[in-house]
Amino acid sequence: VPLLGGGRAPVQAIEAGDLARAIALCVDLPREESVELNLGAAEAVTLREFLDAYSEAAFGRRKPGLVVPT
């Protein structure tokens, strides 16, 4: 798994269904109306932590990381 900058960058995950609902909401808004949507997870985690958690959930184990300098 490539880890840009060592995987230290903070990320806030979003569920695909939540993103789809937010896009649909925005499409249906009148042109003159605007809203602010906070869609990411409440707490940021590092890219490395996120990818480790995803890998364990999807494959039952962590995948080795490859640090890619920025």
mmCIF file of C-alpha atoms in Angstrom, residues 1-8 46-49 51-52 63-70:
data_model
loop_
_atom_site.group_PDB
_atom_site.id
_atom_site.type_symbol
_atom_site.label_atom_id
_atom_site.label_comp_id
_atom_site.label_asym_id
_atom_site.label_seq_id
_atom_site.Cartn_x
_atom_site.Cartn_y
_atom_site.Cartn_z
ATOM 1 C CA VAL A 1 0.000 0.000 0.000
ATOM 2 C CA PRO A 2 1.580 3.350 -0.995
ATOM 3 C CA LEU A 3 1.888 5.734 1.940
ATOM 4 C CA LEU A 4 2.402 9.244 0.614
ATOM 5 C CA GLY A 5 4.600 11.247 2.958
ATOM 6 C CA GLY A 6 4.929 8.246 5.256
ATOM 7 C CA GLY A 7 1.167 8.058 5.842
ATOM 8 C CA ARG A 8 1.178 10.891 8.392
ATOM 9 C CA THR A 46 -3.572 9.349 9.789
ATOM 10 C CA LEU A 47 -3.568 7.869 6.310
ATOM 11 C CA ARG A 48 -1.559 4.938 7.681
ATOM 12 C CA GLU A 49 -4.137 4.280 10.427
ATOM 13 C CA LEU A 51 -5.377 2.125 5.424
ATOM 14 C CA ASP A 52 -4.417 -0.331 8.187
ATOM 15 C CA LYS A 63 -0.983 -4.969 4.049
ATOM 16 C CA PRO A 64 2.649 -3.844 4.107
ATOM 17 C CA GLY A 65 3.139 -0.130 3.488
ATOM 18 C CA LEU A 66 5.540 1.464 1.045
ATOM 19 C CA VAL A 67 6.590 4.952 2.067
ATOM 20 C CA VAL A 68 6.483 7.360 -0.881
ATOM 21 C CA PRO A 69 8.253 10.665 -0.202
ATOM 22 C CA THR A 70 6.348 13.830 -1.064
#
